[in-house]
Amino acid sequence: MVSVQQWTGREASALRAALRMSTRAFAGHLGVALRTVAKWESLGTETQPRPDTQAILDTALCRADTAAHARFEALLFPERKAARPADYETWTEDIERAVVCVSRQDFPFASTLLNRWLGGHDPHELDEKGLYLYGRSLVLLGDVQRDQGAILGPLSARQSYLSARGMFTELDIPRRLAQIELSLAVVQEMSGQLDASARRYEQLAADERLSRRDRARARLWIGTALSKEGNNAYATTVMATATREFEELGEPEDWSVAHQKLALAHRGAGNLTQALHYIDIARTTGTVDSPMQRVRLDTAYGHILLSDAATRNDGLSVLDEAAQVARQYGLSHQLRSIEGIRKGQQG
């Protein structure tokens, strides 16, 4: 996204127009006098806001949504043209590269790949193909934000997913819409809305717009939310059903992840023998060795070990290693989970 090194009246006026605010509304938005905004409008590049106002404008630009950023750049650089069909192949390639980066938790480069397109185009000026690519880019940006723990607020996974949902609604692509609804349910769960997320997962587990794999994932996540609420007995039943579906579908990684979640549900129910059995399956059958999956597996394993006084020190050691990897890759949500487990044991 475009940034401003030195604000003048021209850039400030462009930001007001990009936010689609009147001069009075913009002054109120920034907390400056109306005459200050009027001065920017009339003098343009001949006037520069004071340093403290420069910082205020920086913040206002940072908090603007993606569409406003696109309008702001278009106003500052009118010579830049909207995406042409010839650009779409490159855009598609960058999306594919971003998918790989997200899977490896290379969040900075994934963000760079996505923002070079999101920041450079106004979605209202794109044709259907461009709008589809814009929506896919927003979903991926939401995945980056989610995995980094930025789940709520103006610059968050939830906001990116909602923006993408609007685009796929306009394009009338039911499968993409359902996938976004599934991602929004994950955000609900991560933000602590366990009952609401479990109900949404249950609806999506029967949603024919989704593939069989996505419906099975929704069913598995019903169990995750229920387990976090303490309803471990029913959670294990739901998770076992999802596990069988992954086996029928030939999805080894999802099958392995399901065993990890089953292990945690059994730990919550106080059945440590079964918990160790399932976590051992998860640790020995996983096919994806990404930092995220290593942290999740080690966090689950450490949590189980910590539940038994005889293996408590081993559990703390495993959690320490998981926390180190989480810090290295910016996995804030996982790091908070690890800290929560430690505090729970101390309490």
mmCIF file of C-alpha atoms in Angstrom:
data_model
loop_
_atom_site.group_PDB
_atom_site.id
_atom_site.type_symbol
_atom_site.label_atom_id
_atom_site.label_comp_id
_atom_site.label_asym_id
_atom_site.label_seq_id
_atom_site.Cartn_x
_atom_site.Cartn_y
_atom_site.Cartn_z
ATOM 1 C CA MET A 1 0.000 0.000 0.000
ATOM 2 C CA VAL A 2 1.150 3.523 -0.768
ATOM 3 C CA SER A 3 2.764 5.509 2.051
ATOM 4 C CA VAL A 4 3.575 9.222 2.400
ATOM 5 C CA GLN A 5 7.067 10.368 3.399
ATOM 6 C CA GLN A 6 6.143 14.064 3.708
ATOM 7 C CA TRP A 7 2.551 15.278 3.806
ATOM 8 C CA THR A 8 1.573 18.448 2.002
ATOM 9 C CA GLY A 9 -1.853 19.920 1.443
ATOM 10 C CA ARG A 10 -2.110 17.890 -1.770
ATOM 11 C CA GLU A 11 -1.739 14.505 -0.045
ATOM 12 C CA ALA A 12 -4.007 15.556 2.817
ATOM 13 C CA SER A 13 -6.712 16.625 0.352
ATOM 14 C CA ALA A 14 -6.324 13.356 -1.548
ATOM 15 C CA LEU A 15 -6.810 11.410 1.692
ATOM 16 C CA ARG A 16 -9.997 13.364 2.446
ATOM 17 C CA ALA A 17 -11.343 12.586 -1.018
ATOM 18 C CA ALA A 18 -10.300 8.917 -0.760
ATOM 19 C CA LEU A 19 -12.179 8.615 2.540
ATOM 20 C CA ARG A 20 -15.159 10.299 0.848
ATOM 21 C CA MET A 21 -15.520 12.873 3.606
ATOM 22 C CA SER A 22 -16.509 16.520 3.544
ATOM 23 C CA THR A 23 -13.961 19.039 4.818
ATOM 24 C CA ARG A 24 -15.899 19.353 8.068
ATOM 25 C CA ALA A 25 -16.158 15.587 8.557
ATOM 26 C CA PHE A 26 -12.451 15.166 7.742
ATOM 27 C CA ALA A 27 -11.480 17.837 10.281
ATOM 28 C CA GLY A 28 -13.540 16.030 12.914
ATOM 29 C CA HIS A 29 -12.054 12.683 11.904
ATOM 30 C CA LEU A 30 -8.511 14.003 12.409
ATOM 31 C CA GLY A 31 -9.281 16.232 15.377
ATOM 32 C CA VAL A 32 -7.990 19.401 13.684
ATOM 33 C CA ALA A 33 -9.584 22.766 12.991
ATOM 34 C CA LEU A 34 -11.800 23.189 9.936
ATOM 35 C CA ARG A 35 -9.661 26.117 8.779
ATOM 36 C CA THR A 36 -6.627 23.789 8.755
ATOM 37 C CA VAL A 37 -8.317 21.450 6.293
ATOM 38 C CA ALA A 38 -9.482 24.411 4.215
ATOM 39 C CA LYS A 39 -5.865 25.624 4.067
ATOM 40 C CA TRP A 40 -4.702 22.241 2.758
ATOM 41 C CA GLU A 41 -7.401 22.303 0.085
ATOM 42 C CA SER A 42 -6.516 25.803 -1.119
ATOM 43 C CA LEU A 43 -2.695 25.751 -0.936
ATOM 44 C CA GLY A 44 -1.941 22.151 -1.925
ATOM 45 C CA THR A 45 1.801 21.490 -2.201
ATOM 46 C CA GLU A 46 2.603 24.987 -0.935
ATOM 47 C CA THR A 47 1.718 24.080 2.649
ATOM 48 C CA GLN A 48 2.964 21.313 4.957
ATOM 49 C CA PRO A 49 1.150 20.183 8.119
ATOM 50 C CA ARG A 50 3.026 20.414 11.418
ATOM 51 C CA PRO A 51 4.967 17.290 12.597
ATOM 52 C CA ASP A 52 2.252 16.258 15.064
ATOM 53 C CA THR A 53 -0.378 16.594 12.337
ATOM 54 C CA GLN A 54 1.848 14.598 9.967
ATOM 55 C CA ALA A 55 1.646 11.734 12.486
ATOM 56 C CA ILE A 56 -2.142 12.093 12.695
ATOM 57 C CA LEU A 57 -2.400 11.851 8.906
ATOM 58 C CA ASP A 58 -0.116 8.786 8.934
ATOM 59 C CA THR A 59 -2.472 7.097 11.394
ATOM 60 C CA ALA A 60 -5.580 8.031 9.397
ATOM 61 C CA LEU A 61 -4.058 6.545 6.237
ATOM 62 C CA CYS A 62 -2.989 3.388 8.078
ATOM 63 C CA ARG A 63 -6.507 2.868 9.424
ATOM 64 C CA ALA A 64 -8.210 3.426 6.070
ATOM 65 C CA ASP A 65 -9.656 0.333 4.407
ATOM 66 C CA THR A 66 -8.258 -1.254 1.266
ATOM 67 C CA ALA A 67 -10.673 0.497 -1.085
ATOM 68 C CA ALA A 68 -9.774 3.909 0.389
ATOM 69 C CA HIS A 69 -6.069 3.108 -0.054
ATOM 70 C CA ALA A 70 -6.734 2.305 -3.709
ATOM 71 C CA ARG A 71 -8.615 5.581 -4.230
ATOM 72 C CA PHE A 72 -5.858 7.513 -2.440
ATOM 73 C CA GLU A 73 -3.191 6.072 -4.725
ATOM 74 C CA ALA A 74 -5.316 6.722 -7.818
ATOM 75 C CA LEU A 75 -5.718 10.373 -6.814
ATOM 76 C CA LEU A 76 -1.991 10.822 -6.195
ATOM 77 C CA PHE A 77 -0.863 8.870 -9.260
ATOM 78 C CA PRO A 78 -3.540 9.286 -11.949
ATOM 79 C CA GLU A 79 -1.061 8.163 -14.594
ATOM 80 C CA ARG A 80 -1.183 4.609 -13.222
ATOM 81 C CA LYS A 81 -3.694 2.543 -15.157
ATOM 82 C CA ALA A 82 -6.157 0.015 -13.831
ATOM 83 C CA ALA A 83 -5.278 -3.647 -14.183
ATOM 84 C CA ARG A 84 -5.419 -4.955 -17.716
ATOM 85 C CA PRO A 85 -6.237 -8.549 -18.664
ATOM 86 C CA ALA A 86 -2.545 -8.994 -19.465
ATOM 87 C CA ASP A 87 -1.762 -8.268 -15.810
ATOM 88 C CA TYR A 88 -4.051 -10.996 -14.519
ATOM 89 C CA GLU A 89 -1.641 -13.831 -15.228
ATOM 90 C CA THR A 90 1.021 -12.133 -13.101
ATOM 91 C CA TRP A 91 -1.561 -11.433 -10.392
ATOM 92 C CA THR A 92 -2.598 -15.100 -10.399
ATOM 93 C CA GLU A 93 1.043 -16.162 -10.106
ATOM 94 C CA ASP A 94 1.536 -13.820 -7.143
ATOM 95 C CA ILE A 95 -1.530 -15.304 -5.441
ATOM 96 C CA GLU A 96 -0.095 -18.792 -5.916
ATOM 97 C CA ARG A 97 3.235 -17.630 -4.474
ATOM 98 C CA ALA A 98 1.427 -16.028 -1.542
ATOM 99 C CA VAL A 99 -0.381 -19.325 -0.829
ATOM 100 C CA VAL A 100 3.007 -21.048 -0.505
ATOM 101 C CA CYS A 101 4.336 -18.235 1.693
ATOM 102 C CA VAL A 102 1.335 -18.465 4.024
ATOM 103 C CA SER A 103 1.791 -22.242 4.327
ATOM 104 C CA ARG A 104 5.408 -21.633 5.354
ATOM 105 C CA GLN A 105 4.499 -18.713 7.654
ATOM 106 C CA ASP A 106 6.560 -16.281 5.565
ATOM 107 C CA PHE A 107 4.066 -13.539 6.371
ATOM 108 C CA PRO A 108 6.114 -10.471 5.347
ATOM 109 C CA PHE A 109 6.656 -11.637 1.770
ATOM 110 C CA ALA A 110 3.079 -12.933 1.472
ATOM 111 C CA SER A 111 1.837 -9.477 2.503
ATOM 112 C CA THR A 112 4.147 -7.821 -0.011
ATOM 113 C CA LEU A 113 2.855 -10.018 -2.844
ATOM 114 C CA LEU A 114 -0.777 -9.343 -1.973
ATOM 115 C CA ASN A 115 -0.565 -5.630 -1.175
ATOM 116 C CA ARG A 116 1.145 -4.794 -4.446
ATOM 117 C CA TRP A 117 -2.216 -5.665 -6.073
ATOM 118 C CA LEU A 118 -4.642 -4.681 -3.328
ATOM 119 C CA GLY A 119 -3.019 -1.281 -2.970
ATOM 120 C CA GLY A 120 -2.691 -0.647 -6.663
ATOM 121 C CA HIS A 121 -6.268 -1.072 -7.865
ATOM 122 C CA ASP A 122 -9.719 0.202 -7.040
ATOM 123 C CA PRO A 123 -12.011 -2.859 -7.018
ATOM 124 C CA HIS A 124 -14.858 -0.710 -8.345
ATOM 125 C CA GLU A 125 -12.891 -0.231 -11.581
ATOM 126 C CA LEU A 126 -12.120 -3.922 -12.165
ATOM 127 C CA ASP A 127 -13.926 -6.346 -14.440
ATOM 128 C CA GLU A 128 -15.207 -9.697 -13.131
ATOM 129 C CA LYS A 129 -11.854 -11.441 -13.493
ATOM 130 C CA GLY A 130 -10.029 -8.642 -11.686
ATOM 131 C CA LEU A 131 -12.669 -8.548 -8.954
ATOM 132 C CA TYR A 132 -12.282 -12.315 -8.471
ATOM 133 C CA LEU A 133 -8.513 -11.960 -8.073
ATOM 134 C CA TYR A 134 -9.001 -9.013 -5.713
ATOM 135 C CA GLY A 135 -11.363 -11.102 -3.576
ATOM 136 C CA ARG A 136 -8.952 -14.035 -3.476
ATOM 137 C CA SER A 137 -6.141 -11.686 -2.470
ATOM 138 C CA LEU A 138 -8.258 -10.314 0.372
ATOM 139 C CA VAL A 139 -8.988 -13.835 1.620
ATOM 140 C CA LEU A 140 -5.289 -14.653 1.648
ATOM 141 C CA LEU A 141 -4.516 -11.387 3.423
ATOM 142 C CA GLY A 142 -7.136 -12.398 5.982
ATOM 143 C CA ASP A 143 -5.349 -15.732 6.421
ATOM 144 C CA VAL A 144 -2.073 -13.882 7.063
ATOM 145 C CA GLN A 145 -3.737 -11.600 9.608
ATOM 146 C CA ARG A 146 -5.508 -14.535 11.280
ATOM 147 C CA ASP A 147 -2.356 -16.606 11.606
ATOM 148 C CA GLN A 148 -0.562 -13.606 13.101
ATOM 149 C CA GLY A 149 -3.338 -13.156 15.656
ATOM 150 C CA ALA A 150 -4.861 -9.967 14.185
ATOM 151 C CA ILE A 151 -8.443 -11.237 14.211
ATOM 152 C CA LEU A 152 -10.575 -8.198 15.134
ATOM 153 C CA GLY A 153 -10.449 -4.488 14.308
ATOM 154 C CA PRO A 154 -10.031 -2.333 11.201
ATOM 155 C CA LEU A 155 -6.821 -4.028 9.982
ATOM 156 C CA SER A 156 -7.798 -7.590 10.823
ATOM 157 C CA ALA A 157 -8.687 -10.963 9.367
ATOM 158 C CA ARG A 158 -12.376 -10.359 10.048
ATOM 159 C CA GLN A 159 -12.363 -7.101 8.080
ATOM 160 C CA SER A 160 -10.503 -8.663 5.133
ATOM 161 C CA TYR A 161 -12.885 -11.631 5.037
ATOM 162 C CA LEU A 162 -15.944 -9.351 5.185
ATOM 163 C CA SER A 163 -14.606 -7.250 2.297
ATOM 164 C CA ALA A 164 -13.947 -10.407 0.268
ATOM 165 C CA ARG A 165 -17.437 -11.701 1.078
ATOM 166 C CA GLY A 166 -18.935 -8.571 -0.447
ATOM 167 C CA MET A 167 -17.005 -9.147 -3.670
ATOM 168 C CA PHE A 168 -17.907 -12.830 -4.007
ATOM 169 C CA THR A 169 -21.537 -11.941 -3.249
ATOM 170 C CA GLU A 170 -21.425 -9.522 -6.178
ATOM 171 C CA LEU A 171 -19.812 -12.199 -8.361
ATOM 172 C CA ASP A 172 -22.334 -14.808 -7.130
ATOM 173 C CA ILE A 173 -19.804 -17.586 -6.381
ATOM 174 C CA PRO A 174 -21.478 -19.721 -3.663
ATOM 175 C CA ARG A 175 -18.490 -21.958 -2.906
ATOM 176 C CA ARG A 176 -16.180 -19.023 -2.207
ATOM 177 C CA LEU A 177 -18.856 -17.403 -0.040
ATOM 178 C CA ALA A 178 -19.238 -20.555 2.044
ATOM 179 C CA GLN A 179 -15.466 -20.843 2.473
ATOM 180 C CA ILE A 180 -15.354 -17.262 3.745
ATOM 181 C CA GLU A 181 -18.193 -18.048 6.171
ATOM 182 C CA LEU A 182 -16.067 -20.921 7.456
ATOM 183 C CA SER A 183 -13.091 -18.584 7.927
ATOM 184 C CA LEU A 184 -15.294 -16.083 9.765
ATOM 185 C CA ALA A 185 -16.438 -18.873 12.093
ATOM 186 C CA VAL A 186 -12.768 -19.618 12.839
ATOM 187 C CA VAL A 187 -12.300 -15.936 13.725
ATOM 188 C CA GLN A 188 -15.304 -16.204 16.059
ATOM 189 C CA GLU A 189 -13.731 -19.199 17.775
ATOM 190 C CA MET A 190 -10.327 -17.518 18.070
ATOM 191 C CA SER A 191 -11.933 -14.435 19.630
ATOM 192 C CA GLY A 192 -13.584 -16.556 22.321
ATOM 193 C CA GLN A 193 -17.121 -16.755 20.891
ATOM 194 C CA LEU A 194 -17.177 -20.524 21.351
ATOM 195 C CA ASP A 195 -20.921 -21.171 21.441
ATOM 196 C CA ALA A 196 -21.582 -18.984 18.383
ATOM 197 C CA SER A 197 -18.723 -20.537 16.416
ATOM 198 C CA ALA A 198 -19.846 -24.082 17.292
ATOM 199 C CA ARG A 199 -23.365 -23.327 15.994
ATOM 200 C CA ARG A 200 -21.946 -21.807 12.806
ATOM 201 C CA TYR A 201 -19.638 -24.782 12.251
ATOM 202 C CA GLU A 202 -22.626 -27.095 12.673
ATOM 203 C CA GLN A 203 -24.549 -25.229 9.974
ATOM 204 C CA LEU A 204 -21.571 -25.266 7.607
ATOM 205 C CA ALA A 205 -20.915 -28.973 8.186
ATOM 206 C CA ALA A 206 -24.192 -29.582 6.315
ATOM 207 C CA ASP A 207 -23.744 -26.811 3.734
ATOM 208 C CA GLU A 208 -23.751 -28.296 0.220
ATOM 209 C CA ARG A 209 -21.910 -25.256 -1.136
ATOM 210 C CA LEU A 210 -18.760 -26.605 0.533
ATOM 211 C CA SER A 211 -16.683 -29.560 -0.609
ATOM 212 C CA ARG A 212 -16.811 -32.780 1.434
ATOM 213 C CA ARG A 213 -13.393 -31.955 2.863
ATOM 214 C CA ASP A 214 -14.464 -28.489 4.002
ATOM 215 C CA ARG A 215 -17.651 -29.921 5.536
ATOM 216 C CA ALA A 216 -15.558 -32.473 7.424
ATOM 217 C CA ARG A 217 -13.260 -29.688 8.647
ATOM 218 C CA ALA A 218 -16.292 -27.751 9.868
ATOM 219 C CA ARG A 219 -17.439 -30.862 11.759
ATOM 220 C CA LEU A 220 -13.985 -31.264 13.332
ATOM 221 C CA TRP A 221 -14.038 -27.623 14.426
ATOM 222 C CA ILE A 222 -17.429 -28.102 16.096
ATOM 223 C CA GLY A 223 -15.533 -30.437 18.404
ATOM 224 C CA THR A 224 -12.722 -27.913 18.886
ATOM 225 C CA ALA A 225 -15.128 -25.200 20.063
ATOM 226 C CA LEU A 226 -17.049 -27.646 22.279
ATOM 227 C CA SER A 227 -13.826 -28.911 23.825
ATOM 228 C CA LYS A 228 -12.729 -25.378 24.671
ATOM 229 C CA GLU A 229 -16.103 -24.906 26.389
ATOM 230 C CA GLY A 230 -15.489 -28.033 28.474
ATOM 231 C CA ASN A 231 -17.975 -30.265 26.627
ATOM 232 C CA ASN A 232 -15.295 -32.854 25.919
ATOM 233 C CA ALA A 233 -17.476 -35.978 25.807
ATOM 234 C CA TYR A 234 -19.609 -34.741 22.902
ATOM 235 C CA ALA A 235 -16.551 -33.107 21.318
ATOM 236 C CA THR A 236 -14.750 -36.444 21.015
ATOM 237 C CA THR A 237 -17.802 -38.024 19.352
ATOM 238 C CA VAL A 238 -18.017 -35.263 16.738
ATOM 239 C CA MET A 239 -14.255 -35.306 16.138
ATOM 240 C CA ALA A 240 -14.232 -39.088 15.697
ATOM 241 C CA THR A 241 -16.860 -38.735 12.953
ATOM 242 C CA ALA A 242 -14.759 -36.096 11.187
ATOM 243 C CA THR A 243 -11.659 -38.289 11.531
ATOM 244 C CA ARG A 244 -13.406 -41.161 9.736
ATOM 245 C CA GLU A 245 -14.493 -38.779 6.974
ATOM 246 C CA PHE A 246 -10.916 -37.635 6.426
ATOM 247 C CA GLU A 247 -9.833 -41.264 6.175
ATOM 248 C CA GLU A 248 -12.552 -41.985 3.586
ATOM 249 C CA LEU A 249 -11.548 -38.888 1.628
ATOM 250 C CA GLY A 250 -7.860 -39.836 1.641
ATOM 251 C CA GLU A 251 -6.780 -36.637 3.429
ATOM 252 C CA PRO A 252 -3.786 -37.713 5.566
ATOM 253 C CA GLU A 253 -2.901 -34.266 6.905
ATOM 254 C CA ASP A 254 -6.447 -33.491 8.032
ATOM 255 C CA TRP A 255 -6.635 -37.000 9.533
ATOM 256 C CA SER A 256 -3.452 -36.312 11.513
ATOM 257 C CA VAL A 257 -4.693 -32.897 12.702
ATOM 258 C CA ALA A 258 -7.960 -34.525 13.806
ATOM 259 C CA HIS A 259 -5.971 -36.853 16.080
ATOM 260 C CA GLN A 260 -4.208 -33.849 17.590
ATOM 261 C CA LYS A 261 -7.554 -32.272 18.433
ATOM 262 C CA LEU A 262 -8.922 -35.566 19.731
ATOM 263 C CA ALA A 263 -5.919 -35.769 22.048
ATOM 264 C CA LEU A 264 -6.724 -32.363 23.550
ATOM 265 C CA ALA A 265 -10.389 -33.282 24.014
ATOM 266 C CA HIS A 266 -9.395 -36.446 25.896
ATOM 267 C CA ARG A 267 -6.990 -34.391 28.012
ATOM 268 C CA GLY A 268 -9.852 -32.064 28.870
ATOM 269 C CA ALA A 269 -11.940 -35.066 29.878
ATOM 270 C CA GLY A 270 -9.131 -36.252 32.181
ATOM 271 C CA ASN A 271 -8.268 -39.317 30.094
ATOM 272 C CA LEU A 272 -4.502 -38.829 29.775
ATOM 273 C CA THR A 273 -3.819 -42.334 28.462
ATOM 274 C CA GLN A 274 -6.062 -41.763 25.453
ATOM 275 C CA ALA A 275 -4.718 -38.235 25.066
ATOM 276 C CA LEU A 276 -1.138 -39.528 24.824
ATOM 277 C CA HIS A 277 -2.264 -42.237 22.396
ATOM 278 C CA TYR A 278 -3.861 -39.769 19.992
ATOM 279 C CA ILE A 279 -1.127 -37.147 20.222
ATOM 280 C CA ASP A 280 1.443 -39.842 19.436
ATOM 281 C CA ILE A 281 -0.495 -40.693 16.256
ATOM 282 C CA ALA A 282 -0.625 -37.009 15.307
ATOM 283 C CA ARG A 283 3.114 -36.527 15.915
ATOM 284 C CA THR A 284 4.111 -39.533 13.826
ATOM 285 C CA THR A 285 1.707 -39.239 10.868
ATOM 286 C CA GLY A 286 1.710 -35.533 9.951
ATOM 287 C CA THR A 287 2.790 -34.875 6.364
ATOM 288 C CA VAL A 288 3.233 -31.076 6.628
ATOM 289 C CA ASP A 289 6.249 -29.822 8.567
ATOM 290 C CA SER A 290 5.435 -26.123 8.750
ATOM 291 C CA PRO A 291 6.296 -23.859 11.713
ATOM 292 C CA MET A 292 2.578 -23.425 12.444
ATOM 293 C CA GLN A 293 1.920 -27.157 12.596
ATOM 294 C CA ARG A 294 5.042 -27.777 14.699
ATOM 295 C CA VAL A 295 3.895 -25.168 17.201
ATOM 296 C CA ARG A 296 0.371 -26.589 17.326
ATOM 297 C CA LEU A 297 1.593 -30.148 17.817
ATOM 298 C CA ASP A 298 4.153 -29.198 20.453
ATOM 299 C CA THR A 299 1.635 -27.003 22.267
ATOM 300 C CA ALA A 300 -0.862 -29.870 22.403
ATOM 301 C CA TYR A 301 1.824 -32.359 23.465
ATOM 302 C CA GLY A 302 3.201 -30.010 26.116
ATOM 303 C CA HIS A 303 -0.304 -29.332 27.439
ATOM 304 C CA ILE A 304 -0.931 -33.065 27.860
ATOM 305 C CA LEU A 305 2.430 -33.675 29.538
ATOM 306 C CA LEU A 306 1.814 -30.727 31.850
ATOM 307 C CA SER A 307 -1.415 -32.350 33.061
ATOM 308 C CA ASP A 308 0.501 -35.145 34.794
ATOM 309 C CA ALA A 309 2.751 -34.250 37.739
ATOM 310 C CA ALA A 310 5.213 -36.962 36.664
ATOM 311 C CA THR A 311 5.791 -35.335 33.255
ATOM 312 C CA ARG A 312 5.259 -31.698 34.209
ATOM 313 C CA ASN A 313 8.878 -30.635 33.645
ATOM 314 C CA ASP A 314 8.915 -32.311 30.237
ATOM 315 C CA GLY A 315 5.721 -30.433 29.364
ATOM 316 C CA LEU A 316 7.250 -27.087 30.332
ATOM 317 C CA SER A 317 10.296 -27.839 28.182
ATOM 318 C CA VAL A 318 8.148 -28.714 25.151
ATOM 319 C CA LEU A 319 6.090 -25.534 25.622
ATOM 320 C CA ASP A 320 9.274 -23.450 25.834
ATOM 321 C CA GLU A 321 10.403 -24.803 22.470
ATOM 322 C CA ALA A 322 6.961 -24.153 20.952
ATOM 323 C CA ALA A 323 6.982 -20.583 22.258
ATOM 324 C CA GLN A 324 10.410 -19.969 20.733
ATOM 325 C CA VAL A 325 9.226 -21.056 17.282
ATOM 326 C CA ALA A 326 6.020 -19.023 17.668
ATOM 327 C CA ARG A 327 8.038 -15.891 18.434
ATOM 328 C CA GLN A 328 10.394 -16.526 15.521
ATOM 329 C CA TYR A 329 7.546 -16.703 13.001
ATOM 330 C CA GLY A 330 5.235 -14.087 14.526
ATOM 331 C CA LEU A 331 2.527 -16.582 15.543
ATOM 332 C CA SER A 332 0.972 -14.305 18.146
ATOM 333 C CA HIS A 333 -2.229 -16.288 18.683
ATOM 334 C CA GLN A 334 -0.324 -19.500 19.357
ATOM 335 C CA LEU A 335 2.045 -17.653 21.688
ATOM 336 C CA ARG A 336 -0.912 -16.331 23.684
ATOM 337 C CA SER A 337 -2.319 -19.866 23.893
ATOM 338 C CA ILE A 338 0.979 -21.154 25.286
ATOM 339 C CA GLU A 339 1.082 -18.383 27.867
ATOM 340 C CA GLY A 340 -2.514 -19.186 28.815
ATOM 341 C CA ILE A 341 -1.637 -22.847 29.371
ATOM 342 C CA ARG A 342 1.299 -21.888 31.597
ATOM 343 C CA LYS A 343 -0.805 -19.482 33.655
ATOM 344 C CA GLY A 344 -3.528 -22.099 34.009
ATOM 345 C CA GLN A 345 -1.055 -24.543 35.495
ATOM 346 C CA GLN A 346 0.387 -21.909 37.828
ATOM 347 C CA GLY A 347 -3.116 -21.034 39.036
#
